[in-house]
Coordinates of C-alpha atoms in Angstrom, one line a residue:
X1 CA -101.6 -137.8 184.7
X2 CA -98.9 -135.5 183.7
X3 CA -97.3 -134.8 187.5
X4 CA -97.0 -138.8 188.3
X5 CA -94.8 -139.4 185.1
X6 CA -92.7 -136.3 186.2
X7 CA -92.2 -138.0 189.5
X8 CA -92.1 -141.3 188.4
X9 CA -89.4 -139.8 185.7
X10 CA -87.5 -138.3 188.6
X11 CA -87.7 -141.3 191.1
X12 CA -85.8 -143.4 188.3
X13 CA -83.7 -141.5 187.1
X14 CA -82.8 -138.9 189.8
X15 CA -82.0 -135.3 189.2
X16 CA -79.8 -134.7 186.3
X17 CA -75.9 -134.0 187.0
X18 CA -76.3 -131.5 184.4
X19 CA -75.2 -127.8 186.0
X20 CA -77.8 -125.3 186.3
X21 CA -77.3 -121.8 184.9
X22 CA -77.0 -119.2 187.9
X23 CA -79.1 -116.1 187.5
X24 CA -78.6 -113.5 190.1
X25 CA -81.6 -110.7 190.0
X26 CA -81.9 -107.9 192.2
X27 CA -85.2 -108.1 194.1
X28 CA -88.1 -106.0 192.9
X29 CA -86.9 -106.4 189.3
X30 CA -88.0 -108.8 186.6
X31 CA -86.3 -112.0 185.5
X32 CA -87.1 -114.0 182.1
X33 CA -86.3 -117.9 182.5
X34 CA -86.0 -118.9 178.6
X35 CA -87.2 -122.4 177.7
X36 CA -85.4 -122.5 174.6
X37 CA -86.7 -126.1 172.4
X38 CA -88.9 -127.3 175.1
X39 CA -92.6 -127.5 176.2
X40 CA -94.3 -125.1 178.9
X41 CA -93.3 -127.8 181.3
X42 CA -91.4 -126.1 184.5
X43 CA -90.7 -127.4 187.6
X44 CA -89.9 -125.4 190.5
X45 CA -88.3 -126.2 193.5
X46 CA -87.9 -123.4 196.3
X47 CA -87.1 -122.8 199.7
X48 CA -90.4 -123.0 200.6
X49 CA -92.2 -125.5 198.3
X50 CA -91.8 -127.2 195.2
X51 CA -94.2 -126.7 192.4
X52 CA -94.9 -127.9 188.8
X53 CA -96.0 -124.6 186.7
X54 CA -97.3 -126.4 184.0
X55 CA -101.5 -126.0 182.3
X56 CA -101.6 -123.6 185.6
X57 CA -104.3 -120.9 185.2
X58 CA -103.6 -117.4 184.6
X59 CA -105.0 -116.6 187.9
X60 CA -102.7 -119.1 189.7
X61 CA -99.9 -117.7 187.8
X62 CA -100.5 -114.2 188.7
X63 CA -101.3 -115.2 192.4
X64 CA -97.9 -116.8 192.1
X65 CA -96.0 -113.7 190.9
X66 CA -95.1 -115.4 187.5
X67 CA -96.5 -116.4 184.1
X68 CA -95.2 -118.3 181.3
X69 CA -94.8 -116.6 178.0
X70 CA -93.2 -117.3 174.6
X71 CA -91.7 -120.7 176.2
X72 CA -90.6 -118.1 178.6
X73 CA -91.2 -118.4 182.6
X74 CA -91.5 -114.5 183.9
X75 CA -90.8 -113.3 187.1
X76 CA -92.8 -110.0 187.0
X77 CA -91.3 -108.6 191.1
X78 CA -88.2 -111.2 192.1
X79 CA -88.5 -111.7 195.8
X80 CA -86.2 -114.1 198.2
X81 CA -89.2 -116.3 197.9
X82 CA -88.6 -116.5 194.3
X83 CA -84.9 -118.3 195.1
X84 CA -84.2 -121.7 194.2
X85 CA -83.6 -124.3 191.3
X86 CA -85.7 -123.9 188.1
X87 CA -85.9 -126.6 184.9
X88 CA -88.0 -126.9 182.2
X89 CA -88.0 -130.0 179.7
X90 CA -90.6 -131.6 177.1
X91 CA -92.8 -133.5 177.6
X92 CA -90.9 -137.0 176.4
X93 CA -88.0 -135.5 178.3
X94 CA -85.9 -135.3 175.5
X95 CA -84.5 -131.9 176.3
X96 CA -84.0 -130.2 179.6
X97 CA -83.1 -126.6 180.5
X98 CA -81.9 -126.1 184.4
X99 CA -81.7 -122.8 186.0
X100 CA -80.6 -121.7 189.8
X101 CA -82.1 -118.4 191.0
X102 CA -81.0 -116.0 193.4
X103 CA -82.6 -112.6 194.8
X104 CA -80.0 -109.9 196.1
X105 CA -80.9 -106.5 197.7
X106 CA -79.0 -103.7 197.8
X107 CA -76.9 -104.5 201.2
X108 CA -75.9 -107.7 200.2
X109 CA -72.7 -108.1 198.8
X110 CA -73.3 -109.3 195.5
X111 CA -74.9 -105.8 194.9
X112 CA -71.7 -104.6 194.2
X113 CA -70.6 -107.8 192.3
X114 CA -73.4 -107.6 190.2
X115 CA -71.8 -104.8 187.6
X116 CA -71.3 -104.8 184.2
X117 CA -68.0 -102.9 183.1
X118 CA -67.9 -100.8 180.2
X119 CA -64.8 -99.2 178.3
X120 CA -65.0 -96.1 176.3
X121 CA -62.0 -93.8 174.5
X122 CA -62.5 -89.9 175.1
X123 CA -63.6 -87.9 171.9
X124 CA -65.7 -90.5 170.9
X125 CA -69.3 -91.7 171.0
X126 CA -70.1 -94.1 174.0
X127 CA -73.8 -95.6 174.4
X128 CA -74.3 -97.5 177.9
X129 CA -76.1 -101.3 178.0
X130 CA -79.4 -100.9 179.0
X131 CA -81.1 -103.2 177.3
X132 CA -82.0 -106.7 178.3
X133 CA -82.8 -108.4 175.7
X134 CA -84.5 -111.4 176.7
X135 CA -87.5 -109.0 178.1
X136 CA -87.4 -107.0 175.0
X137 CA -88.3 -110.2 172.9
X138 CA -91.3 -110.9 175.3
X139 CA -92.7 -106.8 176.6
X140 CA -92.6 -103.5 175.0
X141 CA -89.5 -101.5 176.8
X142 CA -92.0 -98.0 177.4
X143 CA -88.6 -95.6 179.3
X144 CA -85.2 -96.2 180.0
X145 CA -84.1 -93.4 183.0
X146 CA -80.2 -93.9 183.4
X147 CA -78.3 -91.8 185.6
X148 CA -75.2 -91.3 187.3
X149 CA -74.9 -92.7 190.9
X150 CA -72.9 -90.3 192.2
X151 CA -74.9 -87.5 190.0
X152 CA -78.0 -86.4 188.2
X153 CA -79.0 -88.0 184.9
X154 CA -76.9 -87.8 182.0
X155 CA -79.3 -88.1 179.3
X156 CA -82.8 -90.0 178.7
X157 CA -80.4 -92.3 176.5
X158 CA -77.4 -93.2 178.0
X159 CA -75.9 -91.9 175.3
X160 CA -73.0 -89.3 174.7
X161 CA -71.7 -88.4 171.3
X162 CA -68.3 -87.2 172.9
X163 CA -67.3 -88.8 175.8
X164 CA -65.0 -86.9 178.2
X165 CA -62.9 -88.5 181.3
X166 CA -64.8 -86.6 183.8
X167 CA -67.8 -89.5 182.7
X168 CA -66.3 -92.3 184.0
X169 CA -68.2 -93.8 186.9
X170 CA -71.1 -96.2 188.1
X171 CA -74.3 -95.7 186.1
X172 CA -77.6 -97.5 186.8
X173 CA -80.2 -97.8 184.3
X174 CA -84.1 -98.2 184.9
X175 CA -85.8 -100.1 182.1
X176 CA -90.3 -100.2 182.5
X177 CA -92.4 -102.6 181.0
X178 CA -95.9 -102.6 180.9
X179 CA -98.1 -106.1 180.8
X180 CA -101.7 -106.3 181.8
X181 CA -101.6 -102.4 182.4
X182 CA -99.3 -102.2 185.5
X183 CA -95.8 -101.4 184.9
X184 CA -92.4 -103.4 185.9
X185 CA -89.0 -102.7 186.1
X186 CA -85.3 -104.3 185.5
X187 CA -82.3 -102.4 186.6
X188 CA -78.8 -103.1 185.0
X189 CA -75.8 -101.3 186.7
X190 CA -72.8 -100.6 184.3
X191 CA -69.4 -99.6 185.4
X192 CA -67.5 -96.9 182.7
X193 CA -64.1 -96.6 182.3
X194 CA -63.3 -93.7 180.0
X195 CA -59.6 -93.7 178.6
X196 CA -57.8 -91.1 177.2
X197 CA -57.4 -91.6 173.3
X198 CA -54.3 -91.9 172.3
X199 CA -53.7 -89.6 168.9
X200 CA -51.1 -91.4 166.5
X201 CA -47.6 -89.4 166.1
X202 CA -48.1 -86.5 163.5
X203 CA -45.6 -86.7 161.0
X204 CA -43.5 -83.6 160.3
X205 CA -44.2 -82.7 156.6
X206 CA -43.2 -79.5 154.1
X207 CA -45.6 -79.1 152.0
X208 CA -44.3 -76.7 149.6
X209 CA -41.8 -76.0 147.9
X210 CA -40.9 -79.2 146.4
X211 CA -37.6 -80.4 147.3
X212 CA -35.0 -79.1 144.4
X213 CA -37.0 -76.6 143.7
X214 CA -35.9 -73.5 141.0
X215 CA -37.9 -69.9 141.8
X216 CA -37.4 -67.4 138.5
X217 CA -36.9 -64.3 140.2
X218 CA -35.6 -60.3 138.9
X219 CA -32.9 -58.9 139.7
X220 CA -33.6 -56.0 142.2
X221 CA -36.8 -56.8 142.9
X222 CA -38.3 -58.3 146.0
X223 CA -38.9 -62.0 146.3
X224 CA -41.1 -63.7 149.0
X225 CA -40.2 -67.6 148.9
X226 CA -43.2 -69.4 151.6
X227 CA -42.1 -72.5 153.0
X228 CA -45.9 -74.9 153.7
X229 CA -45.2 -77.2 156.7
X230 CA -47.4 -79.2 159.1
X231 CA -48.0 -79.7 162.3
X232 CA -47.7 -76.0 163.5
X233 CA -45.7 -77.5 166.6
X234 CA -43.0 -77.9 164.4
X235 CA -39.7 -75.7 163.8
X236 CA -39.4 -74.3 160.5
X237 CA -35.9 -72.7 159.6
X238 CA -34.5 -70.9 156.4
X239 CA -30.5 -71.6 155.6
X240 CA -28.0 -69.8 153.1
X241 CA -25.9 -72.3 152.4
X242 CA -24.9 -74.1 155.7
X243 CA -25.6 -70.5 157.6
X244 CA -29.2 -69.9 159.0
X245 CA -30.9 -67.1 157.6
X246 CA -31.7 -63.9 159.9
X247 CA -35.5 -63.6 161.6
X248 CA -34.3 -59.5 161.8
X249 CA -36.7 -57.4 159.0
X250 CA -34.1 -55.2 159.0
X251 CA -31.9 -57.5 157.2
X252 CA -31.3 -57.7 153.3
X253 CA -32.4 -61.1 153.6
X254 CA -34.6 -62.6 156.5
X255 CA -37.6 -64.5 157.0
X256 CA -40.7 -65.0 159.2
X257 CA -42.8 -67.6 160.6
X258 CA -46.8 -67.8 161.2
X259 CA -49.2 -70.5 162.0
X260 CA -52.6 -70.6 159.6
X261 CA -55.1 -73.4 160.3
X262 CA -53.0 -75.7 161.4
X263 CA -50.3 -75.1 158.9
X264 CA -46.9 -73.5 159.9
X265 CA -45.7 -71.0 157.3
X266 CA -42.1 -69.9 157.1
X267 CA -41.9 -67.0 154.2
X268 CA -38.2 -66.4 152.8
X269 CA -38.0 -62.6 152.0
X270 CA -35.6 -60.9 149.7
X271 CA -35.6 -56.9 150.0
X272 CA -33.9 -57.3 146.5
X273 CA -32.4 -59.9 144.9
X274 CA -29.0 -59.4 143.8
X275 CA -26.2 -61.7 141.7
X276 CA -24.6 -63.5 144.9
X277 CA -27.9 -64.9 145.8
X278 CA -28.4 -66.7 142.3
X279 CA -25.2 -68.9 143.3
X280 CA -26.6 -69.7 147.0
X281 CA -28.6 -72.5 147.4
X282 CA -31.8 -72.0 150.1
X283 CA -32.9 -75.0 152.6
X284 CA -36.4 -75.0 154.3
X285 CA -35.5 -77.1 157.1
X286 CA -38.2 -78.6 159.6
X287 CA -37.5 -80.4 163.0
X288 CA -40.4 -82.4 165.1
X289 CA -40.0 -84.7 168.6
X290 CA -36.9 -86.5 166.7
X291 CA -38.0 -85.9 163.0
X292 CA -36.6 -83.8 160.3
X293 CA -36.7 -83.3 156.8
X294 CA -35.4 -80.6 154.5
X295 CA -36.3 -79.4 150.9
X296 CA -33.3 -76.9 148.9
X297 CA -34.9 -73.8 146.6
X298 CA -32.8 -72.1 143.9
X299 CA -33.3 -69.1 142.0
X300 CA -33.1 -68.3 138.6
X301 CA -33.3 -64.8 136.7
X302 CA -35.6 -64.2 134.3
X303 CA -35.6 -61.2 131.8
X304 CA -36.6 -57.6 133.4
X305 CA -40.4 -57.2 132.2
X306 CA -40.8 -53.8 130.5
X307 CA -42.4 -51.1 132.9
X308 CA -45.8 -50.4 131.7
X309 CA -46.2 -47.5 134.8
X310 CA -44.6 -44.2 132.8
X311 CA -46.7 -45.1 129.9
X312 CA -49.9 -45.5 132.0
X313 CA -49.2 -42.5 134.1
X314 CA -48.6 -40.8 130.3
X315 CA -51.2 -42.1 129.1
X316 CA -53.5 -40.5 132.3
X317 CA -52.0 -36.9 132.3
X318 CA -52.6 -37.0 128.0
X319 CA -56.3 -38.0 128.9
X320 CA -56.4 -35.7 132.0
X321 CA -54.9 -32.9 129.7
X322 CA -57.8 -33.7 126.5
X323 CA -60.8 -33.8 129.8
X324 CA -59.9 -30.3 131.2
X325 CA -59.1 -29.0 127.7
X326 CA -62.4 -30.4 126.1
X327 CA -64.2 -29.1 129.5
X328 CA -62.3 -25.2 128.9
X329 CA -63.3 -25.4 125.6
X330 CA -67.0 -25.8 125.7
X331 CA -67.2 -23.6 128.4
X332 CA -65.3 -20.4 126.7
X333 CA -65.3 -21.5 123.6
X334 CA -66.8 -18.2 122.0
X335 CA -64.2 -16.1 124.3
X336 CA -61.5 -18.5 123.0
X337 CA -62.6 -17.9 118.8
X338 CA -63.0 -14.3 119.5
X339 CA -59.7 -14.1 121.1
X340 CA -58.1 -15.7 118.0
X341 CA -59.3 -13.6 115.6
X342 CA -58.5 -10.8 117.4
X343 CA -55.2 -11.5 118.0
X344 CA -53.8 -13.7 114.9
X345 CA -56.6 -13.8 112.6
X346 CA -57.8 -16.9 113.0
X347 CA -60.9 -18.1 111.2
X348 CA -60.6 -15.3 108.8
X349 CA -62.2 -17.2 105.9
X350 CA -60.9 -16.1 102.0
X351 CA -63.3 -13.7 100.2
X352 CA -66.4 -15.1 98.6
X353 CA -67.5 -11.7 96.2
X354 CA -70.0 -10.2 98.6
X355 CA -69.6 -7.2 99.9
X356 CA -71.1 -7.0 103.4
X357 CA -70.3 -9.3 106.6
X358 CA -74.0 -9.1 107.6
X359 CA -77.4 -7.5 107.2
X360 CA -79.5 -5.7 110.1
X361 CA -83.0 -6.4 109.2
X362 CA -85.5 -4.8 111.8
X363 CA -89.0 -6.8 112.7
X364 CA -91.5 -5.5 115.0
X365 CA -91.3 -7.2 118.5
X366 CA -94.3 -8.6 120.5
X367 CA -93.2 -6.7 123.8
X368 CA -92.1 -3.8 124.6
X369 CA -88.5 -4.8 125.1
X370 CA -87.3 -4.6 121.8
X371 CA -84.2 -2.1 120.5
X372 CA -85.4 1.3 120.2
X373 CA -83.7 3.6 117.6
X374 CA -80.9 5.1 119.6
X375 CA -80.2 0.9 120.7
X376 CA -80.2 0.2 116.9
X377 CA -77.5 3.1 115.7
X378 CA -75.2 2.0 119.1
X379 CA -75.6 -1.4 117.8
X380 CA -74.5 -0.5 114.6
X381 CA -72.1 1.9 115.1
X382 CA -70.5 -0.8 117.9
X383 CA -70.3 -3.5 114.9
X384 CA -68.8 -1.4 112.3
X385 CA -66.6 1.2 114.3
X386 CA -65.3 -1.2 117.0
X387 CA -65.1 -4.7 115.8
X388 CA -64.8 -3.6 111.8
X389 CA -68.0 -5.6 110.5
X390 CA -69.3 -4.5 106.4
X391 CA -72.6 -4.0 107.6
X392 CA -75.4 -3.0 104.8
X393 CA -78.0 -1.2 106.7
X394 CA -81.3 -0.7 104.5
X395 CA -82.1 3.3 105.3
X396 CA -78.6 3.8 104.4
X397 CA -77.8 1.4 102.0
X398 CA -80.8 1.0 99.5
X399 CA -80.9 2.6 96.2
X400 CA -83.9 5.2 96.1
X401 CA -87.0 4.0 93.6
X402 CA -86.7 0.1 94.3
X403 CA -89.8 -1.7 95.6
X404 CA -88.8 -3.4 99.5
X405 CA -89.1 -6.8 98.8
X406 CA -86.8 -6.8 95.8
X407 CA -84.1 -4.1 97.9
X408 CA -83.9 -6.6 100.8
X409 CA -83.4 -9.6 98.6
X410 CA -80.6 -7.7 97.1
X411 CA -79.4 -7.0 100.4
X412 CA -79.7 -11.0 100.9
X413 CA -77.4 -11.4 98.4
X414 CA -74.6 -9.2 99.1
X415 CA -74.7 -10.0 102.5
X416 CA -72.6 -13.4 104.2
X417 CA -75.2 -13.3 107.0
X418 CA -78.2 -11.8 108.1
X419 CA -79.2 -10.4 111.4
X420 CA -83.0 -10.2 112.4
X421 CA -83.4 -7.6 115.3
X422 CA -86.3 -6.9 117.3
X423 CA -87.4 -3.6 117.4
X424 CA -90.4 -1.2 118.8
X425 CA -92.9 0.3 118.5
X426 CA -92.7 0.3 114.9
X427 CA -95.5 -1.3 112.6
X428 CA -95.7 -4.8 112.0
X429 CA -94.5 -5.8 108.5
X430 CA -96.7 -8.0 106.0
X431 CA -96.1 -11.8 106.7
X432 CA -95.7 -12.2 103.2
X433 CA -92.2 -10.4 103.0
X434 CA -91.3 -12.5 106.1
X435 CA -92.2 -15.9 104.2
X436 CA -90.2 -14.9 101.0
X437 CA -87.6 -13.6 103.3
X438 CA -87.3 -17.3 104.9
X439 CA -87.3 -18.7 100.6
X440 CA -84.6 -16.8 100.2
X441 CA -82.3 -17.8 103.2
X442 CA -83.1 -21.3 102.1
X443 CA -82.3 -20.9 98.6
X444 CA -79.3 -18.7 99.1
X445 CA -78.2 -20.7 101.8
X446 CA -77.7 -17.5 103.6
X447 CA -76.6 -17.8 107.3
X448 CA -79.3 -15.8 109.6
X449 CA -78.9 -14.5 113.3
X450 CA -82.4 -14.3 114.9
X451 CA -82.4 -12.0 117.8
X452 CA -85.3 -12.3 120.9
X453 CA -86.1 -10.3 123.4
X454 CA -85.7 -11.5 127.0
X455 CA -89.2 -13.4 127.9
X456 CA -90.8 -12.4 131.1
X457 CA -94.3 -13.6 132.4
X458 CA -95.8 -10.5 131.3
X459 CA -95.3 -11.3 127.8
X460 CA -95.0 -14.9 127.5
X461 CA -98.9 -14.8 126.2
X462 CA -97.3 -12.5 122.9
X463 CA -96.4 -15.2 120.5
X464 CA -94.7 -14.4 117.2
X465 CA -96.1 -14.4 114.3
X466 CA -95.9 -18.3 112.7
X467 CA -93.3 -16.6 109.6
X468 CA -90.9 -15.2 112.6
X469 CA -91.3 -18.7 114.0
X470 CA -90.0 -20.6 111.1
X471 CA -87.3 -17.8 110.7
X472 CA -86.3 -18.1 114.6
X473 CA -86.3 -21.9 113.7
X474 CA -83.8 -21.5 111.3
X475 CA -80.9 -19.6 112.2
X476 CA -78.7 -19.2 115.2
X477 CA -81.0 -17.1 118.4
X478 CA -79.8 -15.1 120.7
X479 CA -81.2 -12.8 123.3
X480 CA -81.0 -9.0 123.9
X481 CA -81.6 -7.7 127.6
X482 CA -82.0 -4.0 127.0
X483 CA -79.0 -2.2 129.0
X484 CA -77.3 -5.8 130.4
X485 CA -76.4 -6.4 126.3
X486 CA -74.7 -2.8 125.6
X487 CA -71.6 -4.0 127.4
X488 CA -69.1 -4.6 125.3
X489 CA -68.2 -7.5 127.9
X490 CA -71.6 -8.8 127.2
X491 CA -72.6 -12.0 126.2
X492 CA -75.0 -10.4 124.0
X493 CA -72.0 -9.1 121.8
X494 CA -69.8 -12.1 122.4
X495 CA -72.5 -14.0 120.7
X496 CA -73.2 -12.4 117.9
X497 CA -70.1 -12.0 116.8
X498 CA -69.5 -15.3 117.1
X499 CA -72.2 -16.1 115.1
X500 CA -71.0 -13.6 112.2
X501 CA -68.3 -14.4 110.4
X502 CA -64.9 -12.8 110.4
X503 CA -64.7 -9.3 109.3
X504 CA -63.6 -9.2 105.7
X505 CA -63.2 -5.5 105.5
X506 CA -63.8 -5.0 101.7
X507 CA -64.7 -2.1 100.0
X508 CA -68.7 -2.0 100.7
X509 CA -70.7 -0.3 98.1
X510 CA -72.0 3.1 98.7
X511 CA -76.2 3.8 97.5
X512 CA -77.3 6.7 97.9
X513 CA -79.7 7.1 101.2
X514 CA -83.6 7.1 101.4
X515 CA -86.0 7.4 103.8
X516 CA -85.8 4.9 106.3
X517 CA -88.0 1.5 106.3
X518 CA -88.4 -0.9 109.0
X519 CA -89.0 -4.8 108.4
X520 CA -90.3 -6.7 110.9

């Protein structure tokens, strides 16, 4: 019923005057007719035959080479068979759409007419045209090869984020689109012209100093004075006064010129400044393809800061002075007492109404490296012959009849300091004497020198008895070494004397002797 009315429609009223839109395709591709408004009513007329393509099965569609999608008629493989006038319209024939179709191969001409042309700047991101968008709205687009005809591919994307001049050329891109599982293809050729981007003029600028500038200098110091500009293919000069200023560093005044990032640098340098250059006015002057611009610096002197440097470097030699002095001292410090009193007297402390400088008081050692009689008398006789001590020596200084303990308290008394000495192999004293011994040193407030014997691994399991302990505890210890202590270099001597106080050299009261007693 349908393809009567279409004739009888035509036989009326004849072929519309309207002009067909011409399609050119390049055979083997795909083509997409859009019906845009109207029904799936098309009407083909071809070299061959003419054919109404309307409620046509799939099957005769496909046998055809076409099918009608979306309001769309689709070419799936254009062949010359496929060329000729195309129309679809509804079916009250209130709107029309004409088409005229025509298949090219590669060695016609229109294959080289058929080119889009593109236009793209260097430095910039270009993306080619591959997409057709009428077959985008009907299949899914599953690749996109594009490539270069005159070279390989150029990307998967036709797409390059910095185009260069050396990419201009013919490119042809390959889009595939799958329907009913077998893939087909539409090729668009595009034409690129890359052109050279053109960069805007670069103003010439100075950056810094500020035009009228006023730089606080000193007088006869140096002064460096940098002149910012931009671009660094500008000229940068210094002038003094209407002169230019010398580029030679072996001038009084010069400058020089470096580029930094882009930024042209030109650094005024003044060995020293003197008076005349306060009253010259300094001009940064730049030049650029037909620009120019100037800015003018002058200087102004400022009050001389004080000079910290002599009172730093002072201030280093007084603490480098107090650091070796403090480091002398604690390393000779008894050789440096010693040698005072001595020479001038030093130390001497004023009399205090006893009448010995210092006590020898015996105690048995625990080794066998203790003073033996003939060490005691040198020790004594060195103490009181060579260096002058008031020494009160208890075989020669205790009155007869008196009981020990209450003698060597007395001896306490008299005495400034007292001086424990090892000695053997005499008997070991009660502990009891010991203990009151330590009462009265603390009660007296009597200064004791607590002599050891050098400790070797043979006696280090001899331990002193616990009232020689506290003693040892007390006072000031220092070691004898048998025959390495009777120098009078030694530092056995050094220390003890140290350790005693200054000879006083007051009359010492004579008892008469009695038979010697040792204390340990």
């Amino acid at each position: 019923m349908i393809v009567p009315l279409l004739v009888l429609f035509v036989l009326l009223t004849g072929m519309p005057s309207m002009t067909p839109k011409e399609i050119k395709i390049l055979a083997g591709d795909m083509v997409a007719l859009p019906c845009q408004g109207c029904e799936e009513l098309w009407r083909i007329g071809t070299k061959h035959e003419r054919h109404v393509y309307n409620n046509m099965s799939a099957a005769e569609q496909r046998r055809m080479g076409v099918v009608v999608l979306k309001q769309n008629l689709v070419i799936l493989n254009a062949s010359v068979n496929h060329e000729g006038n195309y129309s679809c319209s509804s079916l009250n024939g209130s709107s029309q759409c004409f088409f005229n179709l025509r298949v090219y191969t590669p060695q016609s001409e229109e294959y080289e007419e058929e080119i889009m042309l593109m236009h793209c700047f260097t430095r910039e991101s270009c993306e080619l045209h591959c997409q057709e968008k009428s077959l985008e709205k009907i299949f899914e687009n599953t690749n996109t090869i594009c490539h270069k005809e005159d070279n390989e591919a150029v990307s998967a994307q036709c797409y390059s984020s910095n185009i260069d001049m050396k990419d201009s050329g013919t490119y042809t891109c390959i889009q595939s689109y799958k329907y009913e599982g077998q893939l087909y293809k539409k090729t668009i050729r595009t034409r690129l012209k890359v052109h050279k981007t053109v960069d805007p003029p670069v103003t010439a600028t100075i950056i810094k100093p500020h035009n009228n500038s006023v730089v606080e200098v000193e007088l006869g110091s140096k002064k460096e004075i940098p002149c910012l500009a931009s671009p660094c293919s500008a000229v940068l000069h210094w002038l003094s006064g209407n002169s230019f200023v010398d580029t030679v560093e072996s001038s009084s005044i010069f400058y020089k010129e470096e580029c930094n990032n882009d930024s042209l640098v030109a650094t005024l340098i003044f060995k020293a400044v003197s008076e005349k250059d306060l009253s010259t006015q300094y001009t940064c002057k730049i030049e650029s393809e037909g620009q120019s611009g100037y800015v003018t610096v002058s200087l102004k002197k400022i009050a001389a800061r004080p000079s910290y440097a002599s009172l730093v470097i002072s201030l280093i030699i007084i603490l480098a002075v107090m650091g070796v002095t403090v480091t002398v001292y604690a390393k000779f410090k008894i050789d440096i007492i010693l040698f005072l009193r001595d020479t001038v007297g030093w130390f001497n402390s004023t009399s205090d109404g006893k009448n010995y400088d210092g006590f020898l008081m015996c105690y048995k050692s625990n080794t066998d490296r203790g003073l033996n009689d003939q060490d005691r008398k040198w020790l004594e006789s060195v103490l009181e012959e060579r260096f002058g001590y008031s020494l009160c020596i208890f075989d020669r200084d205790i009155l007869p009849g008196k009981a020990v303990a209450e003698a060597v308290l007395d001896c306490i008394e008299q005495s400034r300091t007292v001086v424990l000495v090892p000695t053997s192999p005499d008997p070991h004293p009660e502990c009891g004497l010991l203990s009151a011994i330590h009462e009265a040193l603390v009660e007296r407030q009597t200064h004791l020198v607590f002599v050891n014997t050098e400790v070797t691994e043979d006696s280090r399991s001899g331990l002193l008895p616990e009232a020689l302990q506290f003693l040892s505890m007390t006072g000031d210890c220092i070691t004898w070494k048998g025959k390495r202590s009777m120098a009078l270099s030694s530092s056995f001597l050094k220390q003890l004397r140290y350790y005693l106080p200054p000879p006083q050299r007051t009359q010492k009261l004579q008892f008469l002797p009695q038979t010697s007693h040792v204390f340990p």
